[in-house]
Tab-separated table of C-alpha atoms in Angstrom:
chain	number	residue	atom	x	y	z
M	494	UNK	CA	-131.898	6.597	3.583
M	495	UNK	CA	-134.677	3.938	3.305
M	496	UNK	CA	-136.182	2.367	0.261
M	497	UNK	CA	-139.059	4.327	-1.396
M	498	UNK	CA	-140.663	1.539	-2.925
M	499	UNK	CA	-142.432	-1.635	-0.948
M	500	UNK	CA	-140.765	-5.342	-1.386
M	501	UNK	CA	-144.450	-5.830	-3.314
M	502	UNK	CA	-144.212	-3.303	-5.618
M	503	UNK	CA	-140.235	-4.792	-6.247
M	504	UNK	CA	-141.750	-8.203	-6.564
M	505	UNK	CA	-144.605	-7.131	-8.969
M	506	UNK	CA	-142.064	-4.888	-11.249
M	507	UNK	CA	-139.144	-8.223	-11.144
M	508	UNK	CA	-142.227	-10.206	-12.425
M	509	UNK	CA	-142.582	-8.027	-15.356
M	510	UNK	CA	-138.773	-8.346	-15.594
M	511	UNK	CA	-139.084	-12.037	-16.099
M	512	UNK	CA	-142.160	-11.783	-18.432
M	513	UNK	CA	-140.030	-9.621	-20.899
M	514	UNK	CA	-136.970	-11.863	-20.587
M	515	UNK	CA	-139.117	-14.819	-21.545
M	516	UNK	CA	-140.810	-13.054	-24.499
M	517	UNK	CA	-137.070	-12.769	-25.714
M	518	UNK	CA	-137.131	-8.706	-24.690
M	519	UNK	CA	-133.424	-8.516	-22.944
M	520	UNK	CA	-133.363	-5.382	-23.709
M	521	UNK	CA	-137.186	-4.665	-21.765
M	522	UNK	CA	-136.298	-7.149	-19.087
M	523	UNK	CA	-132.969	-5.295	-18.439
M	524	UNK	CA	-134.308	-1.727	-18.186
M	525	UNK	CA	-136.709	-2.725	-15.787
M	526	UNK	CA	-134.142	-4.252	-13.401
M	527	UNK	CA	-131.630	-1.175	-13.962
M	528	UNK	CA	-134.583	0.465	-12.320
M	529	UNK	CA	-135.175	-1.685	-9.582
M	530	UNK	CA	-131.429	-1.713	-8.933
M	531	UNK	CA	-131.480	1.587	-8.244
M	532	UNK	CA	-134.731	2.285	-5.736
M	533	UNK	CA	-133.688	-1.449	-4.054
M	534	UNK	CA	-129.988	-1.703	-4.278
M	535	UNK	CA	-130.272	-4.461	-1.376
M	536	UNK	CA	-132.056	-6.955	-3.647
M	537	UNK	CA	-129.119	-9.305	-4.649
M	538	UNK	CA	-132.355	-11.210	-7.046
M	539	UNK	CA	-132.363	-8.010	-8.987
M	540	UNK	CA	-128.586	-7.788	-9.513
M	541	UNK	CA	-128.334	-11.640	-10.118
M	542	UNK	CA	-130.352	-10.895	-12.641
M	543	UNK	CA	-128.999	-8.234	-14.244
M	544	UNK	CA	-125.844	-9.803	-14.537
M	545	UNK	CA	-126.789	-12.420	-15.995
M	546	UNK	CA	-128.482	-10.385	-18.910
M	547	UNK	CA	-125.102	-9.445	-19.369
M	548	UNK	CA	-123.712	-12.868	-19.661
M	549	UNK	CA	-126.310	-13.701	-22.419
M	550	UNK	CA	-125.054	-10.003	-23.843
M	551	UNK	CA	-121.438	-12.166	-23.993
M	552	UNK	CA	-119.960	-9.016	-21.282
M	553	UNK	CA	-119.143	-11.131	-18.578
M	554	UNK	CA	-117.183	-8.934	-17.255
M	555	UNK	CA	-119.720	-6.965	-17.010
M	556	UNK	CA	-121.793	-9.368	-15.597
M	557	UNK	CA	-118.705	-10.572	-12.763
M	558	UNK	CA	-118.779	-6.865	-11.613
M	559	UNK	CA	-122.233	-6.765	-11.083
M	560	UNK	CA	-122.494	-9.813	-8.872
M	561	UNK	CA	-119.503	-8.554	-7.139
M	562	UNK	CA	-121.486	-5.323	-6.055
M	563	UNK	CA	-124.208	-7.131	-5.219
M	564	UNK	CA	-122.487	-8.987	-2.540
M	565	UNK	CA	-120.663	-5.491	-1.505
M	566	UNK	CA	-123.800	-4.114	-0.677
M	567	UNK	CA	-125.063	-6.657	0.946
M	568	UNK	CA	-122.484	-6.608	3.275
M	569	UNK	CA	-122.781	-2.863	4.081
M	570	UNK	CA	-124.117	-1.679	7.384
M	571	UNK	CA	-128.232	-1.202	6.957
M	572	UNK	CA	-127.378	2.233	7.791
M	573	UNK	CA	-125.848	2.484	4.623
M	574	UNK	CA	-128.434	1.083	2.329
M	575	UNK	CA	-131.047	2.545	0.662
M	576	UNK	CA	-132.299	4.019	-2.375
M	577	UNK	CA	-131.135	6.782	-3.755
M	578	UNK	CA	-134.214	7.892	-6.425
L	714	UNK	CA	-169.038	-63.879	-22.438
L	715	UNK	CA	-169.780	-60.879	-23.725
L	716	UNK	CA	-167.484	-57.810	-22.399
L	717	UNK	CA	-169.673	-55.543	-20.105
L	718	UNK	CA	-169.627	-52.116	-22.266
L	719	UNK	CA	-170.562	-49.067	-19.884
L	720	UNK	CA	-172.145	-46.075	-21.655
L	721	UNK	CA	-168.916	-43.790	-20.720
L	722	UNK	CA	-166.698	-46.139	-22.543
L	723	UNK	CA	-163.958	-44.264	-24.512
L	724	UNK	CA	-161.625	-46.015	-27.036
L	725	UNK	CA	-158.125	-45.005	-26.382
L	726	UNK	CA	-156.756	-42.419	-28.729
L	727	UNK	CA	-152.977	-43.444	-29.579
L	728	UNK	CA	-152.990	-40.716	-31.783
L	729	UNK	CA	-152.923	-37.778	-29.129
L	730	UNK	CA	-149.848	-36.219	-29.548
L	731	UNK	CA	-148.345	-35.633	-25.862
L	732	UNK	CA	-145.856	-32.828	-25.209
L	733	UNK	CA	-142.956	-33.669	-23.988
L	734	UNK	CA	-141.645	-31.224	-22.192
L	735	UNK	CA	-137.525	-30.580	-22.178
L	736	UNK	CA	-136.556	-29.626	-18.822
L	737	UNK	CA	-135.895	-25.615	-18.535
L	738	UNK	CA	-131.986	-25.472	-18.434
L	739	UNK	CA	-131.412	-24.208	-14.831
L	740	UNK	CA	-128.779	-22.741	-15.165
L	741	UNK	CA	-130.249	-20.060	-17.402
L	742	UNK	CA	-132.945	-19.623	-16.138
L	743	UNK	CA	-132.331	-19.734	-11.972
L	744	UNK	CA	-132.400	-16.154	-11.685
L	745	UNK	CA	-135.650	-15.243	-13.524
L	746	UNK	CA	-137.825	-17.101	-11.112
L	747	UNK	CA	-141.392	-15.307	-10.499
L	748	UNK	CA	-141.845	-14.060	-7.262
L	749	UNK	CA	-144.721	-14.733	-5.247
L	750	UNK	CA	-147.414	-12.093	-5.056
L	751	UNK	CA	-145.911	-9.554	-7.205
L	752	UNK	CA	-149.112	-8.850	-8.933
L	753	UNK	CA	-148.740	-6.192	-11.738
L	754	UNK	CA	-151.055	-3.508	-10.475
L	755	UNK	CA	-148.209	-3.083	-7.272
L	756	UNK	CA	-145.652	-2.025	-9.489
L	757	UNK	CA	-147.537	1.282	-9.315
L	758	UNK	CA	-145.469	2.534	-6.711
L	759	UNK	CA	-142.324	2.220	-9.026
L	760	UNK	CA	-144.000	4.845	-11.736
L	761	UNK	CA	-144.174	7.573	-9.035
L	762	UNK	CA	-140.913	6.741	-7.335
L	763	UNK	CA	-138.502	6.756	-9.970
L	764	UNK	CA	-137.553	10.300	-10.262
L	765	UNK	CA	-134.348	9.916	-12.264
L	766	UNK	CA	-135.010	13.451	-14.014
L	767	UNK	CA	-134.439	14.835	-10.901
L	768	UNK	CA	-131.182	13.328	-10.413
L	769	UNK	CA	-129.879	14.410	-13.602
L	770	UNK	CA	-131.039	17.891	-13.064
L	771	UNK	CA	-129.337	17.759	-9.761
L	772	UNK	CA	-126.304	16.445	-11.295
L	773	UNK	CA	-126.424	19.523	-13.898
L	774	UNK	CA	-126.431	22.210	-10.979
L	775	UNK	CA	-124.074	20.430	-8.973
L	776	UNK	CA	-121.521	20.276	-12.106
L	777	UNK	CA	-122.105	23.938	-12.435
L	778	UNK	CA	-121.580	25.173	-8.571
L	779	UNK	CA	-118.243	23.188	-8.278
L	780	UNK	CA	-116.882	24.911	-11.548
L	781	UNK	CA	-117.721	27.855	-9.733
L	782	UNK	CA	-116.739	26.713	-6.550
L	783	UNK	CA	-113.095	25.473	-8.160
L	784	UNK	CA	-112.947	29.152	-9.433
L	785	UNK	CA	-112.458	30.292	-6.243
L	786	UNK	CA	-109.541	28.537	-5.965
L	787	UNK	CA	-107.799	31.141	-8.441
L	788	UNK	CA	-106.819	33.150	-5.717
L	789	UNK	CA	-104.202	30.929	-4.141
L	790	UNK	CA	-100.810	30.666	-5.937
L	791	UNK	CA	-100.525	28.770	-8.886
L	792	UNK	CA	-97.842	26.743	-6.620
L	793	UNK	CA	-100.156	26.230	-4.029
L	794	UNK	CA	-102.895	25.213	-6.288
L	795	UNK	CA	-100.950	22.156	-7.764
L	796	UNK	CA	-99.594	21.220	-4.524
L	797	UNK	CA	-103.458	20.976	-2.977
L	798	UNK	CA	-104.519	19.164	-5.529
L	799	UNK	CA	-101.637	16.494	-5.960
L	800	UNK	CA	-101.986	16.505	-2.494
L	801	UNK	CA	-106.166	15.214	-3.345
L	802	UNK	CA	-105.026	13.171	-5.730
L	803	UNK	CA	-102.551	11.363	-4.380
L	804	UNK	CA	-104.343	10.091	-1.074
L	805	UNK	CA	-107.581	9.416	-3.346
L	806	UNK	CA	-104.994	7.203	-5.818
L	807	UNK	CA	-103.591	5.608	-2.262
L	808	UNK	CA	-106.969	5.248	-0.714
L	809	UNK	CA	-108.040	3.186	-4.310
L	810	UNK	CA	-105.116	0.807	-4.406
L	811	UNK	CA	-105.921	0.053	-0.976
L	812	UNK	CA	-109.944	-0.839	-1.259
L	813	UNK	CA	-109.385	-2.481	-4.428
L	814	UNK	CA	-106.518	-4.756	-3.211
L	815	UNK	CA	-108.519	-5.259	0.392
L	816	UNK	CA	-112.049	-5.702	-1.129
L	817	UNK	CA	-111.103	-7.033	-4.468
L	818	UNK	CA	-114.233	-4.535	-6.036
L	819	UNK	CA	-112.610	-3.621	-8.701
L	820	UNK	CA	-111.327	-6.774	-9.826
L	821	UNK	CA	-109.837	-7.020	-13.174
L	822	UNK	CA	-112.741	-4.766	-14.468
L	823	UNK	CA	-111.029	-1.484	-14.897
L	824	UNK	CA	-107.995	-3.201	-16.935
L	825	UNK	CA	-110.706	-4.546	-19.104
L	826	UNK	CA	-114.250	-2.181	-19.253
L	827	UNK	CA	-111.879	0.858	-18.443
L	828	UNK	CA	-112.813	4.515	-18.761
L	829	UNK	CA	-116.213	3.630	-18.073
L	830	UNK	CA	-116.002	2.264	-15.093
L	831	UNK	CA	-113.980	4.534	-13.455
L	832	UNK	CA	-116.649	7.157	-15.221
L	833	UNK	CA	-119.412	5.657	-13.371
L	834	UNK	CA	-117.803	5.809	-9.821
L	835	UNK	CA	-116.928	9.511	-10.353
L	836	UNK	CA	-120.182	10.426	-11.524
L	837	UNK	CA	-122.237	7.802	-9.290
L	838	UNK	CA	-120.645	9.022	-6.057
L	839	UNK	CA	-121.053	12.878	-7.205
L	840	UNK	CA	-124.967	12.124	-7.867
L	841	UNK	CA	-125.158	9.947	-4.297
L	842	UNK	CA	-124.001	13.268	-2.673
L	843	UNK	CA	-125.915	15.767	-4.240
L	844	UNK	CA	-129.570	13.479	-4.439
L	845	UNK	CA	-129.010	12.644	-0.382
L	846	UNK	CA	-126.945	15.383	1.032
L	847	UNK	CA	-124.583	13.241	1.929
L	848	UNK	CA	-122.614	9.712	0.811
L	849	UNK	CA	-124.976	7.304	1.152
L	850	UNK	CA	-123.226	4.609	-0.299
L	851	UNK	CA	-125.489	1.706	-0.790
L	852	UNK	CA	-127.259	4.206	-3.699
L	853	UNK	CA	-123.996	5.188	-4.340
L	854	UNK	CA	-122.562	1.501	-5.427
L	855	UNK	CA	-125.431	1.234	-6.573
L	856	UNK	CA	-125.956	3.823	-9.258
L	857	UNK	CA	-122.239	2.934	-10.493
L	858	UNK	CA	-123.369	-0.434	-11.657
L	859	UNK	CA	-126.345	0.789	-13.139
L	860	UNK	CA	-124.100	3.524	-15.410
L	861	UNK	CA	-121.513	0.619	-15.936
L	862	UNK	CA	-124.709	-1.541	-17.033
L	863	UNK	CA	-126.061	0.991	-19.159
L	864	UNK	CA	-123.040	2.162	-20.876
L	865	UNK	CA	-121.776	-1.800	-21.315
L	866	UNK	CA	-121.379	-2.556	-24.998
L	867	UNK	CA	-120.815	-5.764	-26.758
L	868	UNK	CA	-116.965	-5.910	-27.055
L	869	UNK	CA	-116.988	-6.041	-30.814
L	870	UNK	CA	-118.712	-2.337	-30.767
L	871	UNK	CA	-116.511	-1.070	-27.468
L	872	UNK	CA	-116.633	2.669	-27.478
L	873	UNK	CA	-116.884	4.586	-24.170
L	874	UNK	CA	-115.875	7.914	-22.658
L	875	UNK	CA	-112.338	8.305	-22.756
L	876	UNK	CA	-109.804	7.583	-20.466
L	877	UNK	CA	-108.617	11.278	-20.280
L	878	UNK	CA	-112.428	12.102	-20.174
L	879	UNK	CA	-112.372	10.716	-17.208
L	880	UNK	CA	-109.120	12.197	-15.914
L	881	UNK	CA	-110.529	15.465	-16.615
L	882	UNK	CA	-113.619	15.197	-14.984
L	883	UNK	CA	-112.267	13.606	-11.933
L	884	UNK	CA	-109.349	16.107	-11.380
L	885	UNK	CA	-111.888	18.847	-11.749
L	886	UNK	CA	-113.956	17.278	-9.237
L	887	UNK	CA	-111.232	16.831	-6.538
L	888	UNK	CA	-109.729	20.739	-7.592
L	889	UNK	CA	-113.826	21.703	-6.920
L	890	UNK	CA	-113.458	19.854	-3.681
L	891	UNK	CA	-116.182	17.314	-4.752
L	892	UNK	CA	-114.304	14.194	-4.370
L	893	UNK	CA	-112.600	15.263	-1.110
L	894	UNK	CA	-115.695	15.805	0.033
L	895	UNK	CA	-116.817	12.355	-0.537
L	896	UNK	CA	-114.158	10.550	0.693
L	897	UNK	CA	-114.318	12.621	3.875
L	898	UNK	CA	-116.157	15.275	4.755
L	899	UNK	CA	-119.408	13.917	3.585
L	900	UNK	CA	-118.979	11.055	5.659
L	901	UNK	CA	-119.783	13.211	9.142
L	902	UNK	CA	-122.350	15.261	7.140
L	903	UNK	CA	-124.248	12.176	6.336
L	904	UNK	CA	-124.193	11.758	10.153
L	905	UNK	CA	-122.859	7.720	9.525
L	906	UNK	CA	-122.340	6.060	12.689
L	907	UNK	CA	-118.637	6.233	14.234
L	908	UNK	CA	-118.520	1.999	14.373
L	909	UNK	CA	-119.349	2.225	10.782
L	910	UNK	CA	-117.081	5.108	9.326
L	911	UNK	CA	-113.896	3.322	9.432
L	912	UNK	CA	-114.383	0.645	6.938
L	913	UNK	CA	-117.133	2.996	4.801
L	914	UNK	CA	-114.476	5.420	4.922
L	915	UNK	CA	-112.351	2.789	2.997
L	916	UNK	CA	-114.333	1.863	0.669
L	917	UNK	CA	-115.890	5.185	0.049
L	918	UNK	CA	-112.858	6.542	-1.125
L	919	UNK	CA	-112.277	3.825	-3.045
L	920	UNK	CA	-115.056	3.967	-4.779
L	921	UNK	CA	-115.474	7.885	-5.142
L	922	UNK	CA	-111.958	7.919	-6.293
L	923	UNK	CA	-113.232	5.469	-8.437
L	924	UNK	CA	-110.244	3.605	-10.388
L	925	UNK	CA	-107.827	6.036	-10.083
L	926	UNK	CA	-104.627	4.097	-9.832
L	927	UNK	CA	-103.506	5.930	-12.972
L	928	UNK	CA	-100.078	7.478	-12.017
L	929	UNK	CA	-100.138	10.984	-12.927
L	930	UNK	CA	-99.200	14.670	-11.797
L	931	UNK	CA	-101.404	17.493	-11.819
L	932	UNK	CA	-101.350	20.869	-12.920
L	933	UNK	CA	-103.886	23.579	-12.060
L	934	UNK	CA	-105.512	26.033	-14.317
L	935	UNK	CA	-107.708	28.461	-12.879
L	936	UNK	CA	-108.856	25.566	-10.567
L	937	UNK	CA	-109.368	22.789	-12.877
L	938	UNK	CA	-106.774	20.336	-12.350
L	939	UNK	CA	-105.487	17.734	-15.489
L	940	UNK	CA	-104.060	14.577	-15.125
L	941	UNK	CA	-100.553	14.300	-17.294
L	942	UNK	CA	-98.948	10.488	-17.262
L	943	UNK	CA	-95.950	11.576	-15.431
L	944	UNK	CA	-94.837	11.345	-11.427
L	945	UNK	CA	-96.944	12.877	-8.381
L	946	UNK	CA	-94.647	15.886	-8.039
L	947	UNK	CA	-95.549	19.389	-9.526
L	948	UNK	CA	-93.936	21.026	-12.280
L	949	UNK	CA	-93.210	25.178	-12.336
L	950	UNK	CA	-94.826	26.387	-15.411
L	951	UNK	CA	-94.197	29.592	-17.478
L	952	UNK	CA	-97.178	32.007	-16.410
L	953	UNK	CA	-97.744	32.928	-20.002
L	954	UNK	CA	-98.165	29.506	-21.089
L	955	UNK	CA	-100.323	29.086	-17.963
L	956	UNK	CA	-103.092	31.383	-19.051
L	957	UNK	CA	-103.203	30.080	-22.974
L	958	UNK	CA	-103.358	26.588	-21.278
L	959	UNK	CA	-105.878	27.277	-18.380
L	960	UNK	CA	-108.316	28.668	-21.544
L	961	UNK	CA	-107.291	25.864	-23.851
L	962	UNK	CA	-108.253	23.583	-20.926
L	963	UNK	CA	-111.191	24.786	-19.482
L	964	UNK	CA	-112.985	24.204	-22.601
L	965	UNK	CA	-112.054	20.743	-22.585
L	966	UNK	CA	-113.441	20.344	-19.616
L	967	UNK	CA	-116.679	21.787	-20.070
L	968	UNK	CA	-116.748	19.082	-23.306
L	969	UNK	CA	-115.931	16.505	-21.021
L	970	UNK	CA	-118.426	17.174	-18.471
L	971	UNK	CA	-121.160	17.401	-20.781
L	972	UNK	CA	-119.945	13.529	-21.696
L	973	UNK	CA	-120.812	12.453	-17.854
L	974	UNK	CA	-124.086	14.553	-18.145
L	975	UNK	CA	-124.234	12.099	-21.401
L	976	UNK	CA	-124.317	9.351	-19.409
L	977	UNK	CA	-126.637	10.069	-16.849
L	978	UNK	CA	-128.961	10.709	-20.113
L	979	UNK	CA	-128.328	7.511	-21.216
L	980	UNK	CA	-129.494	6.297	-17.805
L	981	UNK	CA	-132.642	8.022	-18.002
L	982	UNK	CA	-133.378	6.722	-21.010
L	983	UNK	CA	-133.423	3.656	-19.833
L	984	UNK	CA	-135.506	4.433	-16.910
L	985	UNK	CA	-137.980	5.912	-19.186
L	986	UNK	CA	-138.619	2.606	-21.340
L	987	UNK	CA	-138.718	0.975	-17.668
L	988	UNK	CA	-141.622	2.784	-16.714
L	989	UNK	CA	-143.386	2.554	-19.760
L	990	UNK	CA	-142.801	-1.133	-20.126
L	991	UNK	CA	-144.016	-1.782	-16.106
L	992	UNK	CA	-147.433	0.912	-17.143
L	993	UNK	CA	-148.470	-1.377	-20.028
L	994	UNK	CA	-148.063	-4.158	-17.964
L	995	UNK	CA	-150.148	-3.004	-15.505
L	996	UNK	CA	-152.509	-1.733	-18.015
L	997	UNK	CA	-152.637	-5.205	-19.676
L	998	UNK	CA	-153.415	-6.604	-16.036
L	999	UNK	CA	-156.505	-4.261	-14.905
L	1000	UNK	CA	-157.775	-4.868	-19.235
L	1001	UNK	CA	-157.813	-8.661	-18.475
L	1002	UNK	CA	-159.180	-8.455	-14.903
L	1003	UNK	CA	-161.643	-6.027	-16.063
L	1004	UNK	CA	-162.932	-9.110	-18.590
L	1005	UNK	CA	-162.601	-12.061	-16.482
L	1006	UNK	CA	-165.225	-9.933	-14.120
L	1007	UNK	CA	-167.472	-8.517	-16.861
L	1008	UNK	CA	-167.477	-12.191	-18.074
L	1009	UNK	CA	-168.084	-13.690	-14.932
L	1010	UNK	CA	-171.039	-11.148	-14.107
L	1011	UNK	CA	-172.402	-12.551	-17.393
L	1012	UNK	CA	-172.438	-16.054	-16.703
């Protein structure tokens, strides 16, 4: 199954991401990239991110099993990617 | 000699106060770089996309056929019935040790987040076969960390669903065929290439059986299956205390399964907020474009 969304509209809705992580909104930033997580599971940025969110959240577990998918599914067959929403 | 004054002379202001700026702490920050052309307005796309109501609706009606579906299962023996089903949940349990040990997933998080995670993989590969017909496990992995990100707490405030929860749900899922399915049938439904099957095989069932290294037996009641923290093997019940418990059961289970609906809800939520954040955004954009133009077509 392929992604539904361009790498544009990914890149636009990461860069809102970052806008409500700077304003202090980890809470805003992190919805966002739940989001993008799921319509572009490939994007190891978005995960990166994510997990780091969780770091500043002090669940770095959390955060450890979220970088650890992220490099699962980036090593998964392109057949295999995709978005699931 | 008089100094040569030109008309543009300017006295030097010490008194300007000059910013220094403390360099941004890398560390922090290294992953919320802005990407290059990801204008607002493109984040459109995202507002139609995200159909996340859809999954949980799909995630309802799926809950509901394999309760149905597990009914069916009434008619073999109650023998036979815990012997399938031990059967399930035994090679699932196997076919988890093995991806978590091989692939190291798992990791130290189930010891630590728990019910949860395990939670998430149930439910996560459930939705990934009911939203694409088949396991498609990229969304699959993928919608796990999500639930395991949305349903994170701060450890001072750790609640989550229940350990048994969890047992519940995922016994009645393998007694309704539903993890089965992923781990194998879904595999040749989702038409996956042969090169690739053998190692998404692995860590399919790994992660549909989610972290079910949990010793336990099971015991079938009117197709629903419960973990008990005891060995693999069956036990013979009493067929009156059977029926009491099959009715006592069930009705946990239905509790329990509205707990995973729970957390898809939760999920949603979240979604929701996303989209309205990313709207205003682009809102905000087109308002300030809009006056840059109407102030550059009055200049």
């Amino acid at each position: 199954m392929q992604a539904v969304v361009s790498q544009a509209a990914v890149d636009a809705a990461f860069n809102i991401a970052v806008d409500r992580y700077e304003a202090g909104d980890l809470g805003g930033a992190m919805d966002i990239l739940r989001l993008l997580a799921t319509v572009a599971p490939s994007d190891e940025g978005v995960w990166r991110a994510l997990a780091r969110c969780h770091d500043e959240l002090e669940q770095p577990e959390v955060a450890d099993f979220l970088r650890n998918l992220s490099t699962t599914i980036a090593e998964l067959d392109p057949h295999d990617a995709g978005s699931i929403i | 000699m008089t100094p040569v004054q030109s008309s543009s002379y300017r006295p030097i202001d010490y008194d300007v106060d000059v910013e220094v700026k403390t360099p941004k702490d890398e560390s922090a920050g290294a992953e919320f770089q802005r990407r290059a052309g990801g204008d607002a307005p493109a984040a459109r796309e995202l507002l139609a996309a995200a159909g996340g109501t859809d999954l949980l609706f799909a995630m309802q009606i799926y809950m509901q056929e394999s309760q149905l579906e597990s009914g069916k299962e009434a008619v073999l023996s109650k023998k036979q019935q815990i012997e399938v089903v031990a059967e399930r949940i035994k090679t699932a349990i196997e076919a988890a040790e093995k991806a978590a040990e091989k692939k190291g997933f798992w990791g130290g998080l189930v010891d630590k987040l728990g019910a949860v995670a395990k939670v998430a993989a149930v439910v996560a590969a459930v939705a990934s076969v009911v939203a694409t017909g088949g396991l498609s496990l990229g969304p699959c992995l993928a919608l796990a960390g999500v639930l395991v990100s949305a349903m994170a707490k701060p450890l001072s405030e750790a609640t989550g669903i229940s350990e048994e929860a969890f047992l519940i749900a995922g016994a009645a899922l393998s007694a309704g065929g539903g993890l089965a399915n992923i781990a194998g049938g879904a595999l040749g439904a989702a038409g996956t290439s042969a090169q690739a099957g053998g190692q998404l095989a692995e860590v399919a069932k790994g992660v549909a059986a989610g972290a079910t290294v949990v010793q336990g037996g099971a015991t079938a009641a009117s197709g629903y299956a419960i973990y008990k923290r005891d060995t693999y093997g069956a036990k013979e019940l009493d067929a009156n205390a059977d029926q009491v418990e099959a009715s006592t059961k069930r009705r946990a289970m239905n509790r329990q399964f509205d707990e995973l609906v729970e957390m898809l809800k939760e999920v949603q939520k979240s979604f929701d907020k996303a989209k309205q954040s990313l709207g205003k955004a682009i809102e905000n954009e087109a308002a300030s474009n809009l006056t840059l133009v109407t102030m550059g077509a009055r200049a």
